[in-house]
Amino acid sequence: MDELKIEDEKTPLINLIDIYKIYQMGSTEVRANNGINLKIYHGEFVAIVGKSGSGKSTIMNIIGALDVPTKGQYILKGQDVSTMKDDELAEVRNRTIGFIFQQYNLLAKQTLLENVELPLLYAGIGKSKRKQMALEALERVGIQDKWNNMPNQLSGGQQQRGSIARALAGNPSLILADEPTGALDSKTSREVLDFLRKLNDEGNTVVLITHDRAVAEEAKRVVKIHDGQIVFDGPVDEYRRSQT
Ligand SMILES: Nc1ncnc2c1ncn2[C@@H]1O[C@H](COP(=O)(O)OP(=O)(O)OP(=O)(O)O)[C@@H](O)[C@H]1O
Ligand SMILES: [Mg+2]
């Protein structure tokens, strides 16, 4: 094992230090995140669970470098992200994170292949390399034969697999999934969850955001948030026991 690898295992991939996100609504303040401390290491599969309004999307936007906290520090891969400007955040996102959303967000006027190539294009990867990487990602999710289809010529499950391929294509350090099964029937949800688990088995770090306890139980570690604060953080078995 080389030194870098050892260093990687000790340094958290994600380190959220006393994170607050406060919105001023007239004379009242809304503390969407109210002092969150969380470390996530390479290779983990973590579910962040909580009911509607608990602050999940707020923390996911911070973890995903889509937004910065009002107060507190966010260290992603050893880099302080909490004070970055928009263009720096975009660069970190492109290099580090693969996003999977509830609405697949595939562009309707682009083929499946072009959709999967898009983040690689933003990352500045050349044309032929891009195509090769995108086809490989489609192969990993088992829909390479559909590469030339438009999104509306794919089933819901295939579209979500396409969005997973898009998230995977650049070999990101982190796969961040926000309610990835929210728009799917139970059979397709099962496929997507199995797939996230497989990605984790292959060594990928997966963070899954959900309001659904059963979905959260697919992860290895569960972090529960309530009113912007962490109220549980532990292995899935312990979470399961705490819920009954
Ligand atoms: N831009 C904003 N301005 C003011 N308040 C906001 C803003 N964004 C979120 N909030 C508030 O912060 C709290 C947390 O919102 P958040 O979207 O993180 O919840 P959530 O857990 O993702 O909920 P859901 O499961 O419904 O998506 C809520 O009370 C919400 O009303
Ligand atoms: Mg939300």
CSV table of C-alpha atoms and ligand atoms in Angstrom, one decimal:
chain,number,residue,atom,x,y,z
A,1,MET,CA,0.0,0.0,0.0
A,2,ASP,CA,1.5,3.4,-0.9
A,3,GLU,CA,1.6,6.4,1.4
A,4,LEU,CA,-1.1,8.3,-0.3
A,5,LYS,CA,-3.6,5.5,0.2
A,6,ILE,CA,-2.8,5.4,4.0
A,7,GLU,CA,-3.2,9.1,4.1
A,8,ASP,CA,-6.6,8.8,2.4
A,9,GLU,CA,-7.8,6.3,5.0
A,10,LYS,CA,-7.0,8.7,7.8
A,11,THR,CA,-8.3,11.9,6.3
A,12,PRO,CA,-12.0,12.1,6.0
A,13,LEU,CA,-13.3,12.6,2.5
A,14,ILE,CA,-16.0,14.9,3.9
A,15,ASN,CA,-15.5,16.9,7.1
A,16,LEU,CA,-18.3,19.2,8.2
A,17,ILE,CA,-17.3,21.2,11.2
A,18,ASP,CA,-20.1,23.0,13.1
A,19,ILE,CA,-22.1,23.9,10.0
A,20,TYR,CA,-24.9,26.4,10.2
A,21,LYS,CA,-27.2,27.5,7.4
A,22,ILE,CA,-29.4,30.3,8.6
A,23,TYR,CA,-32.1,32.1,6.5
A,24,GLN,CA,-33.4,35.4,7.7
A,25,MET,CA,-37.1,35.6,6.9
A,26,GLY,CA,-38.2,39.0,7.9
A,27,SER,CA,-37.7,39.2,11.6
A,28,THR,CA,-37.4,35.5,12.2
A,29,GLU,CA,-34.4,33.3,11.4
A,30,VAL,CA,-34.7,29.8,10.0
A,31,ARG,CA,-31.9,27.5,11.0
A,32,ALA,CA,-32.0,25.0,8.2
A,33,ASN,CA,-28.7,23.5,9.5
A,34,ASN,CA,-28.1,24.2,13.1
A,35,GLY,CA,-24.6,23.0,14.1
A,36,ILE,CA,-23.8,19.9,12.1
A,37,ASN,CA,-20.6,17.9,12.7
A,38,LEU,CA,-20.0,15.0,10.4
A,39,LYS,CA,-17.0,13.1,9.0
A,40,ILE,CA,-17.4,10.6,6.1
A,41,TYR,CA,-14.5,8.5,5.0
A,42,HIS,CA,-13.5,6.9,1.7
A,43,GLY,CA,-15.5,3.8,0.9
A,44,GLU,CA,-18.4,4.5,3.2
A,45,PHE,CA,-22.1,4.1,2.3
A,46,VAL,CA,-24.0,6.7,4.4
A,47,ALA,CA,-27.7,7.5,4.4
A,48,ILE,CA,-28.8,10.9,5.6
A,49,VAL,CA,-32.4,10.5,6.7
A,50,GLY,CA,-35.0,12.9,8.2
A,51,LYS,CA,-38.5,14.1,7.7
A,52,SER,CA,-39.6,16.9,5.4
A,53,GLY,CA,-38.1,20.2,6.4
A,54,SER,CA,-35.4,18.7,8.6
A,55,GLY,CA,-32.6,20.2,6.6
A,56,LYS,CA,-31.5,17.3,4.3
A,57,SER,CA,-31.4,19.2,1.0
A,58,THR,CA,-29.6,22.1,2.7
A,59,ILE,CA,-26.8,19.8,4.0
A,60,MET,CA,-26.7,18.0,0.6
A,61,ASN,CA,-26.2,21.3,-1.2
A,62,ILE,CA,-23.3,22.1,1.1
A,63,ILE,CA,-21.8,18.6,0.8
A,64,GLY,CA,-22.2,18.7,-2.9
A,65,ALA,CA,-20.5,22.1,-3.1
A,66,LEU,CA,-23.6,23.7,-4.6
A,67,ASP,CA,-23.9,26.1,-1.7
A,68,VAL,CA,-21.8,27.3,1.2
A,69,PRO,CA,-22.7,27.5,4.9
A,70,THR,CA,-23.5,30.7,6.8
A,71,LYS,CA,-21.1,29.6,9.6
A,72,GLY,CA,-18.8,26.6,10.0
A,73,GLN,CA,-16.2,24.9,7.9
A,74,TYR,CA,-16.4,22.3,5.2
A,75,ILE,CA,-13.3,20.4,4.3
A,76,LEU,CA,-13.7,18.2,1.2
A,77,LYS,CA,-10.7,16.0,0.2
A,78,GLY,CA,-8.5,18.2,2.4
A,79,GLN,CA,-9.7,21.4,0.7
A,80,ASP,CA,-11.7,24.2,2.5
A,81,VAL,CA,-14.8,24.5,0.4
A,82,SER,CA,-16.8,26.7,2.8
A,83,THR,CA,-15.2,30.0,1.6
A,84,MET,CA,-15.0,29.3,-2.1
A,85,LYS,CA,-16.5,31.5,-4.8
A,86,ASP,CA,-19.0,30.1,-7.3
A,87,ASP,CA,-16.5,29.3,-10.0
A,88,GLU,CA,-14.2,27.5,-7.6
A,89,LEU,CA,-17.2,25.5,-6.3
A,90,ALA,CA,-18.1,24.5,-9.8
A,91,GLU,CA,-14.6,23.2,-10.4
A,92,VAL,CA,-14.6,21.1,-7.2
A,93,ARG,CA,-18.0,19.7,-8.2
A,94,ASN,CA,-16.8,18.7,-11.6
A,95,ARG,CA,-13.7,17.1,-10.3
A,96,THR,CA,-15.0,15.4,-7.2
A,97,ILE,CA,-18.7,14.7,-7.2
A,98,GLY,CA,-21.2,12.6,-9.2
A,99,PHE,CA,-24.8,13.7,-8.6
A,100,ILE,CA,-27.9,11.5,-8.9
A,101,PHE,CA,-31.2,13.4,-8.5
A,102,GLN,CA,-34.8,12.3,-8.0
A,103,GLN,CA,-35.7,13.8,-11.4
A,104,TYR,CA,-33.1,12.3,-13.6
A,105,ASN,CA,-32.3,15.7,-15.1
A,106,LEU,CA,-31.4,14.2,-18.5
A,107,LEU,CA,-31.5,16.8,-21.2
A,108,ALA,CA,-34.4,16.0,-23.5
A,109,LYS,CA,-32.7,17.2,-26.7
A,110,GLN,CA,-29.5,15.2,-26.2
A,111,THR,CA,-28.9,11.5,-26.7
A,112,LEU,CA,-28.2,9.3,-23.8
A,113,LEU,CA,-24.5,9.3,-24.7
A,114,GLU,CA,-24.4,13.1,-25.0
A,115,ASN,CA,-26.0,13.4,-21.6
A,116,VAL,CA,-23.5,11.1,-20.0
A,117,GLU,CA,-20.6,13.0,-21.7
A,118,LEU,CA,-21.8,16.3,-20.4
A,119,PRO,CA,-19.9,16.4,-17.0
A,120,LEU,CA,-16.8,15.2,-18.8
A,121,LEU,CA,-17.1,18.0,-21.3
A,122,TYR,CA,-17.3,20.5,-18.3
A,123,ALA,CA,-14.3,18.8,-16.8
A,124,GLY,CA,-12.4,19.6,-20.0
A,125,ILE,CA,-11.9,16.0,-21.3
A,126,GLY,CA,-11.3,15.7,-25.0
A,127,LYS,CA,-13.8,14.3,-27.5
A,128,SER,CA,-12.7,10.8,-28.1
A,129,LYS,CA,-11.7,10.1,-24.5
A,130,ARG,CA,-15.1,11.5,-23.4
A,131,LYS,CA,-17.0,9.1,-25.7
A,132,GLN,CA,-15.0,6.2,-24.4
A,133,MET,CA,-15.5,7.1,-20.8
A,134,ALA,CA,-19.3,7.7,-21.3
A,135,LEU,CA,-19.7,4.3,-23.1
A,136,GLU,CA,-17.9,2.6,-20.3
A,137,ALA,CA,-20.2,4.2,-17.8
A,138,LEU,CA,-23.2,3.1,-19.8
A,139,GLU,CA,-21.8,-0.4,-19.9
A,140,ARG,CA,-21.5,-0.4,-16.1
A,141,VAL,CA,-25.2,0.3,-15.7
A,142,GLY,CA,-26.1,-2.1,-18.5
A,143,ILE,CA,-27.7,0.2,-21.1
A,144,GLN,CA,-24.8,0.7,-23.5
A,145,ASP,CA,-27.1,-0.5,-26.4
A,146,LYS,CA,-29.3,2.5,-25.8
A,147,TRP,CA,-26.5,5.1,-26.2
A,148,ASN,CA,-28.2,6.8,-29.2
A,149,ASN,CA,-31.7,6.9,-27.7
A,150,MET,CA,-33.2,10.2,-26.6
A,151,PRO,CA,-34.3,10.3,-22.9
A,152,ASN,CA,-38.0,10.0,-23.9
A,153,GLN,CA,-37.2,6.7,-25.7
A,154,LEU,CA,-36.1,5.2,-22.4
A,155,SER,CA,-38.1,3.7,-19.5
A,156,GLY,CA,-38.0,5.5,-16.1
A,157,GLY,CA,-35.6,2.9,-14.8
A,158,GLN,CA,-33.3,3.3,-17.8
A,159,GLN,CA,-33.4,7.0,-17.5
A,160,GLN,CA,-32.3,6.8,-13.8
A,161,ARG,CA,-29.6,4.3,-14.9
A,162,GLY,CA,-28.5,6.9,-17.4
A,163,SER,CA,-28.3,9.5,-14.7
A,164,ILE,CA,-26.2,7.1,-12.6
A,165,ALA,CA,-23.9,6.5,-15.6
A,166,ARG,CA,-23.6,10.3,-15.9
A,167,ALA,CA,-22.7,10.5,-12.2
A,168,LEU,CA,-20.1,7.7,-12.6
A,169,ALA,CA,-18.5,8.7,-15.8
A,170,GLY,CA,-15.8,10.9,-14.4
A,171,ASN,CA,-14.8,8.4,-11.7
A,172,PRO,CA,-15.8,10.9,-8.9
A,173,SER,CA,-14.6,10.6,-5.3
A,174,LEU,CA,-18.1,10.9,-4.1
A,175,ILE,CA,-21.5,9.8,-5.4
A,176,LEU,CA,-24.2,12.0,-3.9
A,177,ALA,CA,-27.8,10.8,-4.4
A,178,ASP,CA,-30.8,12.9,-3.4
A,179,GLU,CA,-34.0,10.8,-3.1
A,180,PRO,CA,-32.8,8.7,-6.1
A,181,THR,CA,-35.8,6.4,-5.9
A,182,GLY,CA,-38.4,9.1,-5.2
A,183,ALA,CA,-39.9,8.9,-8.7
A,184,LEU,CA,-39.6,5.2,-9.3
A,185,ASP,CA,-41.9,2.2,-8.8
A,186,SER,CA,-40.8,-0.4,-6.2
A,187,LYS,CA,-39.1,-2.8,-8.6
A,188,THR,CA,-37.1,-0.1,-10.3
A,189,SER,CA,-36.3,1.4,-6.9
A,190,ARG,CA,-34.9,-2.0,-5.9
A,191,GLU,CA,-32.7,-2.0,-9.0
A,192,VAL,CA,-31.3,1.4,-8.3
A,193,LEU,CA,-30.6,0.6,-4.6
A,194,ASP,CA,-28.9,-2.6,-5.5
A,195,PHE,CA,-26.8,-0.7,-8.0
A,196,LEU,CA,-25.8,1.9,-5.4
A,197,ARG,CA,-24.8,-1.0,-3.1
A,198,LYS,CA,-22.7,-2.5,-5.9
A,199,LEU,CA,-21.0,0.8,-6.5
A,200,ASN,CA,-20.1,0.9,-2.8
A,201,ASP,CA,-18.9,-2.7,-2.9
A,202,GLU,CA,-16.6,-1.7,-5.7
A,203,GLY,CA,-15.0,1.0,-3.4
A,204,ASN,CA,-17.1,4.1,-4.2
A,205,THR,CA,-18.1,6.4,-1.4
A,206,VAL,CA,-21.9,6.8,-1.6
A,207,VAL,CA,-24.0,9.4,0.3
A,208,LEU,CA,-27.7,8.9,-0.1
A,209,ILE,CA,-30.3,11.5,1.1
A,210,THR,CA,-33.8,10.2,1.8
A,211,HIS,CA,-36.9,10.8,3.9
A,212,ASP,CA,-37.7,7.1,3.7
A,213,ARG,CA,-36.5,4.9,6.6
A,214,ALA,CA,-36.6,1.7,4.5
A,215,VAL,CA,-34.4,3.3,1.9
A,216,ALA,CA,-32.0,4.6,4.6
A,217,GLU,CA,-31.7,1.0,5.9
A,218,GLU,CA,-30.0,0.1,2.6
A,219,ALA,CA,-26.9,2.0,3.7
A,220,LYS,CA,-24.2,0.8,6.1
A,221,ARG,CA,-24.3,3.9,8.3
A,222,VAL,CA,-27.3,6.1,9.0
A,223,VAL,CA,-27.2,9.8,10.0
A,224,LYS,CA,-30.6,11.1,11.1
A,225,ILE,CA,-31.3,14.8,11.1
A,226,HIS,CA,-34.1,16.6,12.9
A,227,ASP,CA,-34.6,20.4,12.9
A,228,GLY,CA,-31.2,20.9,11.3
A,229,GLN,CA,-29.3,18.8,13.9
A,230,ILE,CA,-27.9,15.3,13.9
A,231,VAL,CA,-30.0,13.2,16.4
A,232,PHE,CA,-28.5,9.8,15.4
A,233,ASP,CA,-25.3,8.6,13.8
A,234,GLY,CA,-24.4,5.0,13.8
A,235,PRO,CA,-24.3,1.6,12.0
A,236,VAL,CA,-27.5,0.6,10.2
A,237,ASP,CA,-28.2,-2.3,12.6
A,238,GLU,CA,-28.2,0.1,15.5
A,239,TYR,CA,-30.4,2.5,13.5
A,240,ARG,CA,-32.9,-0.3,12.8
A,241,ARG,CA,-33.0,-1.3,16.5
A,242,SER,CA,-33.5,2.4,17.5
A,243,GLN,CA,-36.6,2.6,15.3
A,244,THR,CA,-38.6,-0.2,16.8
B,1,LIG,N1,-33.9,29.5,0.6
B,1,LIG,C1,-34.6,29.3,1.8
B,1,LIG,N2,-35.1,30.4,2.4
B,1,LIG,C2,-35.7,30.2,3.6
B,1,LIG,N3,-35.9,29.1,4.2
B,1,LIG,C3,-35.4,28.0,3.6
B,1,LIG,C4,-34.7,28.0,2.4
B,1,LIG,N4,-34.4,26.8,2.0
B,1,LIG,C5,-34.8,26.0,3.0
B,1,LIG,N5,-35.4,26.7,3.9
B,1,LIG,C6,-36.0,26.1,5.2
B,1,LIG,O1,-35.0,25.3,5.8
B,1,LIG,C7,-35.6,24.1,6.4
B,1,LIG,C8,-34.9,22.9,5.8
B,1,LIG,O2,-35.2,22.8,4.4
B,1,LIG,P1,-34.7,21.6,3.5
B,1,LIG,O3,-35.0,21.9,2.1
B,1,LIG,O4,-33.2,21.4,3.8
B,1,LIG,O5,-35.5,20.4,4.1
B,1,LIG,P2,-35.6,18.8,3.6
B,1,LIG,O6,-35.2,18.0,4.7
B,1,LIG,O7,-34.8,18.7,2.3
B,1,LIG,O8,-37.1,18.6,3.3
B,1,LIG,P3,-37.8,17.7,2.1
B,1,LIG,O9,-37.8,16.3,2.6
B,1,LIG,O10,-39.2,18.3,2.1
B,1,LIG,O11,-37.1,17.9,0.8
B,1,LIG,C9,-37.1,24.2,6.1
B,1,LIG,O12,-37.8,24.7,7.2
B,1,LIG,C10,-37.2,25.2,4.9
B,1,LIG,O13,-38.4,25.9,4.9
B,2,MG,MG,-35.3,18.1,0.3
